[in-house]
């Protein structure tokens, strides 16, 4: 374990950190995943559940991760290692319980789940809370492997837009003039293994290059200029989308909650999306927090990052749904939504190819800054904990993820489900678990973002609230944000914040204590309820 604090690179200032963290949070999660998942789950009501998850779980966990990172100045595994007491009865009991459950499942010949329980149980027993950091590193590998495939699609679309530009629009008229042919083009592209693999590899090379070069020089500079541009372009798209005939229907879909549209799984997926979009639950924010200097205000930084991220997701929704309805597309069409829709919208406006080009370039950048943060988590682990050099860690991890991502890249077929080239793997998974989901891509996306991230987030909140301790965490947060804990919520709401005579006992209800209650009870419980609901143990309908 090397890297004492003095040697660790730091962000250049509060703004540098907020921009880098927002660069991690804002990405395909907001502009690709949020709209398509919202479309699949009925619109407004889903958006509302997403927002509730952000408020109830996202903000508290964000503050946990950043303060854990800054306090320990380590990667997630190192952070948990540093603060974990030498023996934890809780971890021993939990681990033993899982091992017993695994043995039980073996008897029932439920091989896949048995293996998972035995493996996880042993790890929990042996590594106790350090496991949470380890889970984050694993999640980083998994998420980046499919994220990079979609990042590759965006690169491919930059090339498409260039083609439109260079053929003077003729190619655009031929391919993107309506939703149907644009859809056909998308499918033809993504089912082509060469196209998906090459673009995926280019995207991975971009991420690896920056992580190789180091945190500040690389990551910060990219985020500083390009994020604001993305915002402006989205606003322009909204204006365009809303002014199309038939757009009202889309606005209604996006903003009017209709709870009958929410399926059993929707709550879990909205929660997973909140974690995914905010880059929470796998230690990305622990890692980024570890590059923050002591004198900076963690509280306002967390709020700014969450605020910007949610803003971008909502703007993306507003840019996309009106247009979806205006061009007569199905909002439920899945991961292709944005890629099919936007080129047709762009082709219909003056200088459309240029706009389209700019948009996809910015999307590549947004995805890139997020991909970098995913790779940074795994790289920081090997650098801090295993003593590797940064170049070696970045290249090795980048290489492994690139290889893993190829599986996702080739698993996508015509209806974006299926296992095209991976029949054997599918049979293996079916044998282990009794069934295999849509595609390998789906499997990795679903397991990592809907299960691993919320589970990680729940454990991080519990760890900070109960093991490290709210008080210690608060002490860390107070460096740089002196009065964070002292804002009296009740007096603030009542407009009596500065009233000196107003200090009755009710005012122990400060922001800090509200946060403590959330991370100790409410946020973990919310995650647990969503899990139980999904596996059908609660309100089964
Ligand atoms: N938040 C990123 C996005 O919205 C994805 C991400 C998830 C990044 C988890 C880091 C960790 O695109």
XYZ file of N, CA and C in Angstrom, residues 219-407:
567
model
N -8.213 13.866 -17.247
C -9.648 13.863 -17.042
C -10.223 15.268 -16.932
N -9.538 16.082 -16.150
C -10.102 17.389 -15.885
C -10.226 18.230 -17.134
N -9.175 18.201 -17.933
C -9.156 19.087 -19.090
C -10.298 18.773 -20.048
N -10.532 17.479 -20.236
C -11.597 17.099 -21.158
C -12.951 17.607 -20.665
N -13.188 17.461 -19.361
C -14.513 17.796 -18.838
C -14.790 19.296 -18.872
N -13.756 20.083 -18.642
C -13.906 21.514 -18.483
C -14.594 22.207 -19.663
N -14.204 21.839 -20.852
C -14.685 22.547 -22.025
C -15.959 21.931 -22.569
N -15.994 20.602 -22.545
C -16.986 19.965 -23.390
C -18.351 19.773 -22.742
N -18.367 19.668 -21.413
C -19.651 19.501 -20.745
C -20.617 20.662 -21.009
N -20.149 21.912 -20.870
C -21.069 23.026 -21.124
C -21.618 23.012 -22.548
N -20.779 22.607 -23.485
C -21.234 22.543 -24.878
C -22.373 21.537 -25.044
N -22.238 20.421 -24.368
C -23.262 19.387 -24.464
C -24.604 19.926 -23.997
N -24.551 20.675 -22.905
C -25.762 21.264 -22.345
C -26.445 22.160 -23.376
N -25.648 22.992 -24.023
C -26.211 23.931 -24.990
C -26.861 23.180 -26.162
N -26.187 22.149 -26.603
C -26.723 21.410 -27.730
C -28.033 20.716 -27.377
N -28.111 20.208 -26.152
C -29.351 19.568 -25.719
C -30.495 20.581 -25.718
N -30.202 21.783 -25.262
C -31.247 22.819 -25.244
C -31.745 23.087 -26.660
N -30.798 23.150 -27.599
C -31.200 23.375 -28.988
C -32.083 22.238 -29.486
N -31.724 21.017 -29.105
C -32.514 19.854 -29.523
C -33.921 19.897 -28.944
N -34.007 20.381 -27.694
C -35.324 20.464 -27.070
C -36.211 21.423 -27.868
N -35.639 22.570 -28.200
C -36.410 23.555 -28.954
C -36.908 22.923 -30.257
N -36.022 22.206 -30.921
C -36.399 21.562 -32.172
C -37.490 20.508 -31.946
N -37.269 19.651 -30.960
C -38.204 18.551 -30.717
C -39.583 19.061 -30.368
N -39.633 20.052 -29.487
C -40.918 20.536 -29.001
C -41.699 21.235 -30.110
N -40.975 21.789 -31.081
C -41.705 22.515 -32.114
C -42.195 21.608 -33.251
N -41.905 20.329 -33.184
C -42.405 19.422 -34.218
C -43.891 19.156 -33.993
N -44.655 18.991 -35.071
C -46.072 18.677 -34.875
C -46.227 17.315 -34.200
N -47.123 17.252 -33.240
C -47.346 15.977 -32.553
C -46.460 15.795 -31.344
N -45.689 16.823 -31.010
C -44.733 16.686 -29.917
C -45.409 16.634 -28.542
N -46.597 17.239 -28.457
C -47.268 17.334 -27.153
C -47.442 15.962 -26.511
N -47.788 15.009 -27.355
C -47.984 13.646 -26.872
C -46.742 13.159 -26.112
N -45.587 13.484 -26.640
C -44.326 13.062 -26.025
C -44.092 13.741 -24.696
N -44.432 15.038 -24.641
C -44.251 15.754 -23.383
C -45.157 15.136 -22.327
N -46.375 14.816 -22.755
C -47.319 14.205 -21.819
C -46.765 12.860 -21.325
N -46.274 12.065 -22.247
C -45.719 10.752 -21.898
C -44.604 10.896 -20.857
N -43.771 11.889 -21.062
C -42.597 12.050 -20.209
C -42.943 12.655 -18.857
N -43.930 13.522 -18.834
C -44.159 14.279 -17.593
C -45.398 13.896 -16.795
N -46.330 13.148 -17.392
C -47.525 12.797 -16.614
C -47.364 11.391 -16.056
N -47.353 11.271 -14.744
C -47.182 9.945 -14.161
C -48.445 9.103 -14.301
N -48.289 7.928 -14.834
C -49.406 6.987 -14.901
C -48.913 5.703 -14.254
N -49.305 5.534 -12.990
C -48.691 4.450 -12.218
C -49.105 3.068 -12.674
N -50.166 2.990 -13.473
C -50.563 1.662 -13.951
C -49.523 1.125 -14.934
N -48.651 2.020 -15.423
C -47.631 1.591 -16.384
C -46.412 0.953 -15.714
N -46.348 1.055 -14.375
C -45.161 0.548 -13.690
C -45.266 -0.952 -13.466
N -44.315 -1.698 -13.997
C -44.308 -3.145 -13.773
C -43.605 -3.475 -12.462
N -43.611 -4.766 -12.121
C -42.970 -5.189 -10.877
C -41.501 -4.798 -10.853
N -40.868 -4.942 -12.003
C -39.429 -4.682 -12.045
C -39.076 -3.211 -12.145
N -40.081 -2.379 -12.471
C -39.768 -0.982 -12.776
C -39.060 -0.264 -11.637
N -39.494 -0.551 -10.400
C -38.895 0.162 -9.279
C -37.414 -0.174 -9.164
N -37.105 -1.452 -9.285
C -35.696 -1.861 -9.221
C -34.900 -1.181 -10.333
N -35.494 -1.141 -11.505
C -34.765 -0.594 -12.639
C -34.579 0.912 -12.504
N -35.599 1.597 -11.981
C -35.449 3.038 -11.751
C -34.339 3.285 -10.734
N -34.297 2.432 -9.715
C -33.261 2.595 -8.701
C -31.881 2.311 -9.299
N -31.787 1.224 -10.054
C -30.517 0.891 -10.691
C -30.051 2.019 -11.604
N -31.017 2.618 -12.291
C -30.692 3.715 -13.199
C -30.160 4.910 -12.417
N -30.759 5.169 -11.250
C -30.275 6.290 -10.431
C -28.818 6.042 -10.043
N -28.510 4.835 -9.596
C -27.123 4.524 -9.240
C -26.210 4.650 -10.451
N -26.654 4.069 -11.541
C -25.838 4.050 -12.745
C -25.557 5.471 -13.218
N -26.616 6.247 -13.273
C -26.471 7.584 -13.811
C -25.598 8.464 -12.913
N -25.686 8.251 -11.600
C -24.882 9.068 -10.684
C -23.490 8.479 -10.449
N -23.157 7.397 -11.107
C -21.869 6.705 -10.904
C -21.699 6.251 -9.456
N -22.769 5.790 -8.827
C -22.666 5.406 -7.422
C -22.704 3.901 -7.243
N -22.217 3.446 -6.111
C -22.382 2.048 -5.728
C -21.184 1.175 -6.078
N -20.214 1.723 -6.780
C -19.062 0.877 -7.113
C -17.746 1.582 -6.821
N -17.832 2.715 -6.139
C -16.590 3.335 -5.698
C -15.978 4.330 -6.659
N -16.667 4.647 -7.754
C -16.116 5.668 -8.649
C -15.971 6.979 -7.887
N -16.976 7.284 -7.074
C -16.921 8.545 -6.341
C -15.975 8.457 -5.135
N -15.732 7.237 -4.639
C -14.697 7.082 -3.607
C -13.348 7.428 -4.247
N -13.128 6.848 -5.408
C -11.857 7.075 -6.088
C -11.672 8.551 -6.437
N -12.704 9.165 -7.034
C -12.583 10.578 -7.383
C -12.462 11.429 -6.129
N -13.184 11.036 -5.066
C -13.094 11.777 -3.809
C -11.689 11.727 -3.232
N -10.964 10.663 -3.547
C -9.625 10.530 -2.986
C -8.651 11.510 -3.623
N -9.044 12.136 -4.707
C -8.180 13.151 -5.305
C -8.624 14.563 -4.932
N -9.492 14.662 -3.908
C -9.981 15.982 -3.496
C -9.160 16.476 -2.320
N -8.873 17.758 -2.313
C -8.082 18.299 -1.228
C -8.952 18.585 -0.001
N -8.291 18.620 1.177
C -9.001 18.759 2.439
C -9.814 20.033 2.593
N -9.391 21.094 1.914
C -10.061 22.361 2.177
C -11.311 22.564 1.322
N -11.762 21.532 0.657
C -12.894 21.756 -0.237
C -14.218 21.290 0.341
N -15.272 21.941 -0.117
C -16.590 21.715 0.446
C -17.277 20.513 -0.207
N -17.275 19.401 0.519
C -17.820 18.169 -0.047
C -19.332 18.227 -0.195
N -19.952 18.945 0.704
C -21.410 18.957 0.705
C -21.956 19.653 -0.542
N -21.473 20.862 -0.784
C -21.970 21.554 -1.979
C -21.521 20.828 -3.248
N -20.317 20.233 -3.194
C -19.857 19.507 -4.378
C -20.800 18.341 -4.694
N -21.198 17.583 -3.667
C -22.102 16.452 -3.911
C -23.415 16.934 -4.506
N -23.959 17.998 -3.905
C -25.233 18.485 -4.422
C -25.093 18.960 -5.865
N -23.983 19.612 -6.161
C -23.798 20.118 -7.522
C -23.719 18.962 -8.518
N -22.993 17.909 -8.138
C -22.852 16.787 -9.067
C -24.204 16.113 -9.312
N -24.930 15.858 -8.221
C -26.239 15.215 -8.380
C -27.165 16.110 -9.202
N -27.155 17.406 -8.877
C -28.035 18.337 -9.581
C -27.753 18.373 -11.078
N -26.490 18.473 -11.436
C -26.138 18.537 -12.853
C -26.530 17.255 -13.575
N -26.300 16.135 -12.896
C -26.586 14.856 -13.530
C -28.077 14.705 -13.815
N -28.889 15.029 -12.801
C -30.334 14.899 -12.981
C -30.817 15.879 -14.042
N -30.273 17.082 -13.999
C -30.652 18.083 -15.001
C -30.416 17.533 -16.407
N -29.254 16.937 -16.621
C -28.965 16.444 -17.961
C -29.860 15.299 -18.380
N -30.204 14.439 -17.424
C -31.101 13.336 -17.766
C -32.468 13.898 -18.160
N -32.980 14.839 -17.363
C -34.301 15.380 -17.670
C -34.292 16.124 -19.006
N -33.231 16.878 -19.253
C -33.151 17.577 -20.540
C -33.105 16.583 -21.696
N -32.364 15.487 -21.496
C -32.304 14.488 -22.568
C -33.700 13.935 -22.824
N -34.438 13.680 -21.756
C -35.810 13.190 -21.916
C -36.659 14.183 -22.693
N -36.518 15.449 -22.333
C -37.310 16.481 -23.002
C -36.898 16.646 -24.458
N -35.629 16.356 -24.736
C -35.186 16.476 -26.118
C -35.697 15.311 -26.945
N -35.863 14.157 -26.279
C -36.112 12.953 -27.051
C -37.593 12.587 -27.194
N -38.337 12.609 -26.099
C -39.702 12.090 -26.206
C -40.633 12.871 -27.128
N -40.604 14.210 -27.096
C -41.465 14.904 -28.056
C -41.159 14.469 -29.482
N -39.871 14.340 -29.792
C -39.500 13.950 -31.143
C -39.915 12.511 -31.443
N -39.803 11.633 -30.461
C -40.204 10.237 -30.658
C -41.650 10.179 -31.141
N -42.518 10.931 -30.447
C -43.929 10.873 -30.826
C -44.174 11.604 -32.140
N -43.423 12.686 -32.352
C -43.636 13.453 -33.571
C -43.285 12.641 -34.817
N -42.236 11.845 -34.751
C -41.895 11.069 -35.949
C -42.582 9.700 -35.957
N -43.432 9.467 -34.954
C -44.211 8.235 -34.948
C -43.417 6.999 -34.591
N -42.452 7.159 -33.666
C -41.689 5.984 -33.239
C -42.277 5.387 -31.972
N -41.924 4.128 -31.720
C -42.336 3.499 -30.471
C -41.355 3.887 -29.361
N -41.877 4.414 -28.222
C -40.932 4.735 -27.144
C -40.338 3.488 -26.510
N -40.944 2.342 -26.777
C -40.519 1.122 -26.088
C -39.447 0.361 -26.842
N -38.833 0.971 -27.834
C -38.005 0.125 -28.698
C -36.637 -0.273 -28.152
N -36.294 0.160 -26.954
C -35.067 -0.349 -26.332
C -33.811 0.430 -26.665
N -32.660 -0.243 -26.499
C -31.367 0.444 -26.548
C -31.095 1.221 -27.836
N -31.856 0.964 -28.879
C -31.609 1.679 -30.122
C -32.256 3.055 -30.164
N -33.141 3.323 -29.208
C -33.987 4.526 -29.260
C -33.272 5.790 -29.743
N -32.253 6.185 -28.995
C -31.593 7.454 -29.297
C -30.884 7.405 -30.648
N -30.290 6.250 -30.928
C -29.513 6.131 -32.160
C -30.403 6.124 -33.397
N -31.603 5.586 -33.250
C -32.502 5.560 -34.396
C -33.156 6.924 -34.573
N -33.553 7.495 -33.448
C -34.329 8.727 -33.513
C -33.523 9.941 -33.966
N -32.416 10.185 -33.288
C -31.769 11.484 -33.471
C -31.313 11.775 -34.901
N -30.718 10.798 -35.595
C -30.338 11.128 -36.980
C -31.530 11.587 -37.810
N -32.696 10.967 -37.641
C -33.854 11.417 -38.436
C -34.250 12.840 -38.059
N -34.158 13.161 -36.762
C -34.491 14.523 -36.356
C -33.503 15.506 -36.967
N -32.229 15.159 -36.925
C -31.217 16.072 -37.450
C -31.351 16.262 -38.957
N -31.593 15.155 -39.659
C -31.648 15.250 -41.110
C -32.760 16.202 -41.551
N -33.787 16.322 -40.711
C -34.910 17.176 -41.078
C -34.683 18.676 -40.891
N -33.546 19.083 -40.371
C -33.353 20.516 -40.141
C -32.194 21.062 -40.984
N -32.201 22.372 -41.200
C -31.105 22.954 -41.978
C -29.756 22.689 -41.308
N -28.758 22.400 -42.056
C -27.421 22.059 -41.553
C -27.473 20.862 -40.586
N -28.457 20.032 -40.809
C -28.684 18.922 -39.885
C -27.463 18.046 -39.678
N -26.729 17.788 -40.758
C -25.593 16.880 -40.630
C -24.548 17.451 -39.682
N -24.386 18.768 -39.747
C -23.420 19.400 -38.852
C -23.863 19.300 -37.400
N -25.133 19.621 -37.185
C -25.677 19.480 -35.829
C -25.518 18.051 -35.323
N -25.855 17.140 -36.192
C -25.790 15.729 -35.809
C -24.365 15.324 -35.463
N -23.448 15.814 -36.291
C -22.048 15.500 -36.060
C -21.612 16.034 -34.692
N -21.946 17.290 -34.451
C -21.567 17.908 -33.188
C -22.162 17.135 -32.013
N -23.442 16.766 -32.163
C -24.096 16.056 -31.074
C -23.399 14.725 -30.772
N -23.151 13.956 -31.793
C -22.548 12.654 -31.514
C -21.107 12.787 -31.023
N -20.407 13.810 -31.481
C -19.066 14.033 -30.948
C -19.154 14.309 -29.443
N -20.107 15.159 -29.066
C -20.246 15.468 -27.644
C -20.666 14.239 -26.844
N -21.501 13.415 -27.468
C -21.927 12.206 -26.778
C -20.732 11.271 -26.563
N -19.868 11.201 -27.564
C -18.651 10.409 -27.389
C -17.863 10.946 -26.200
N -17.743 12.263 -26.134
C -16.963 12.845 -25.044
C -17.603 12.561 -23.690
N -18.927 12.711 -23.619
C -19.614 12.450 -22.353
C -19.398 11.000 -21.929
N -19.511 10.096 -22.898
C -19.308 8.685 -22.597
C -17.857 8.432 -22.194
N -16.991 9.144 -22.844
C -15.556 8.974 -22.621
C -15.203 9.338 -21.179
N -15.665 10.512 -20.713
C -15.328 10.921 -19.349
C -15.901 9.944 -18.327
N -17.035 9.301 -18.646
C -17.580 8.300 -17.721
C -16.774 7.012 -17.796
N -16.437 6.615 -19.014
C -15.638 5.401 -19.184
C -14.311 5.513 -18.445
N -13.732 6.704 -18.521
C -12.474 6.944 -17.824
C -12.631 6.688 -16.325
N -13.759 7.163 -15.754
C -13.916 6.999 -14.305
C -14.081 5.531 -13.939
N -14.726 4.770 -14.824
C -14.861 3.335 -14.553
C -13.491 2.662 -14.570
N -12.704 3.008 -15.579
C -11.384 2.397 -15.689
C -10.466 2.880 -14.561
N -10.686 4.108 -14.127
C -9.857 4.666 -13.067
C -10.034 3.870 -11.758
N -11.255 3.402 -11.506
C -11.488 2.639 -10.280
C -10.631 1.377 -10.264
N -10.688 0.620 -11.351
C -9.928 -0.623 -11.352
C -8.423 -0.361 -11.410
N -8.056 0.679 -12.144
C -6.627 1.000 -12.225
C -6.082 1.435 -10.863
N -6.831 2.323 -10.192
C -6.364 2.815 -8.885
C -6.195 1.651 -7.907
N -7.051 0.655 -8.031
C -6.910 -0.508 -7.154
C -5.556 -1.189 -7.366
N -5.216 -1.448 -8.627
C -3.951 -2.151 -8.869
C -2.737 -1.282 -8.529
N -2.881 0.026 -8.732
C -1.774 0.912 -8.403
C -1.574 1.013 -6.888
N -2.676 1.268 -6.159
C -2.558 1.475 -4.707
C -2.305 0.183 -3.945
N -3.035 -0.863 -4.306
C -3.035 -2.054 -3.466
C -2.026 -3.096 -3.918
N -1.733 -3.104 -5.199
C -0.836 -4.138 -5.706
C 0.511 -3.583 -6.113
N 0.649 -2.268 -5.960
C 1.935 -1.656 -6.266
C 2.318 -1.658 -7.733
N 1.336 -1.795 -8.635
C 1.670 -1.738 -10.055
C 1.963 -0.298 -10.448
N 2.687 -0.121 -11.547
C 2.818 1.240 -12.067
C 1.516 1.592 -12.779
N 1.253 2.885 -12.883
C 0.015 3.317 -13.529
C -0.090 2.824 -14.979
N 0.957 2.975 -15.786
C 0.834 2.488 -17.163
C 0.520 0.996 -17.228
N 1.194 0.218 -16.396
C 0.948 -1.222 -16.448
C -0.502 -1.530 -16.054
N -0.968 -0.890 -14.962
C -2.328 -1.155 -14.507
C -3.339 -0.735 -15.561
N -3.147 0.460 -16.120
C -4.117 0.948 -17.101
C -4.170 0.031 -18.320
N -2.997 -0.361 -18.816
C -2.985 -1.194 -20.021
C -3.572 -2.574 -19.758
N -3.214 -3.169 -18.623
C -3.726 -4.508 -18.341
C -5.245 -4.489 -18.165
N -5.721 -3.576 -17.330
C -7.167 -3.536 -17.090
C -7.907 -3.186 -18.374
N -7.407 -2.176 -19.086
C -8.043 -1.798 -20.336
C -8.105 -2.980 -21.290
N -7.026 -3.749 -21.339
C -6.990 -4.906 -22.233
C -8.012 -5.965 -21.853
N -8.089 -6.255 -20.568
C -9.037 -7.294 -20.128
C -10.473 -6.860 -20.417
N -10.761 -5.593 -20.122
C -12.126 -5.106 -20.354
C -12.451 -5.103 -21.845
N -11.471 -4.724 -22.654
C -11.700 -4.736 -24.098
C -12.059 -6.145 -24.560
N -11.340 -7.140 -24.018
C -11.623 -8.522 -24.418
C -13.013 -8.951 -23.963
N -13.347 -8.625 -22.732
C -14.663 -8.994 -22.202
C -15.778 -8.326 -23.004
N -15.532 -7.050 -23.372
C -16.547 -6.296 -24.108
C -16.857 -6.898 -25.463
N -15.880 -7.608 -26.039
C -16.135 -8.219 -27.351
C -17.310 -9.185 -27.251
N -17.417 -9.864 -26.125
C -18.555 -10.773 -25.942
C -19.874 -10.009 -26.025
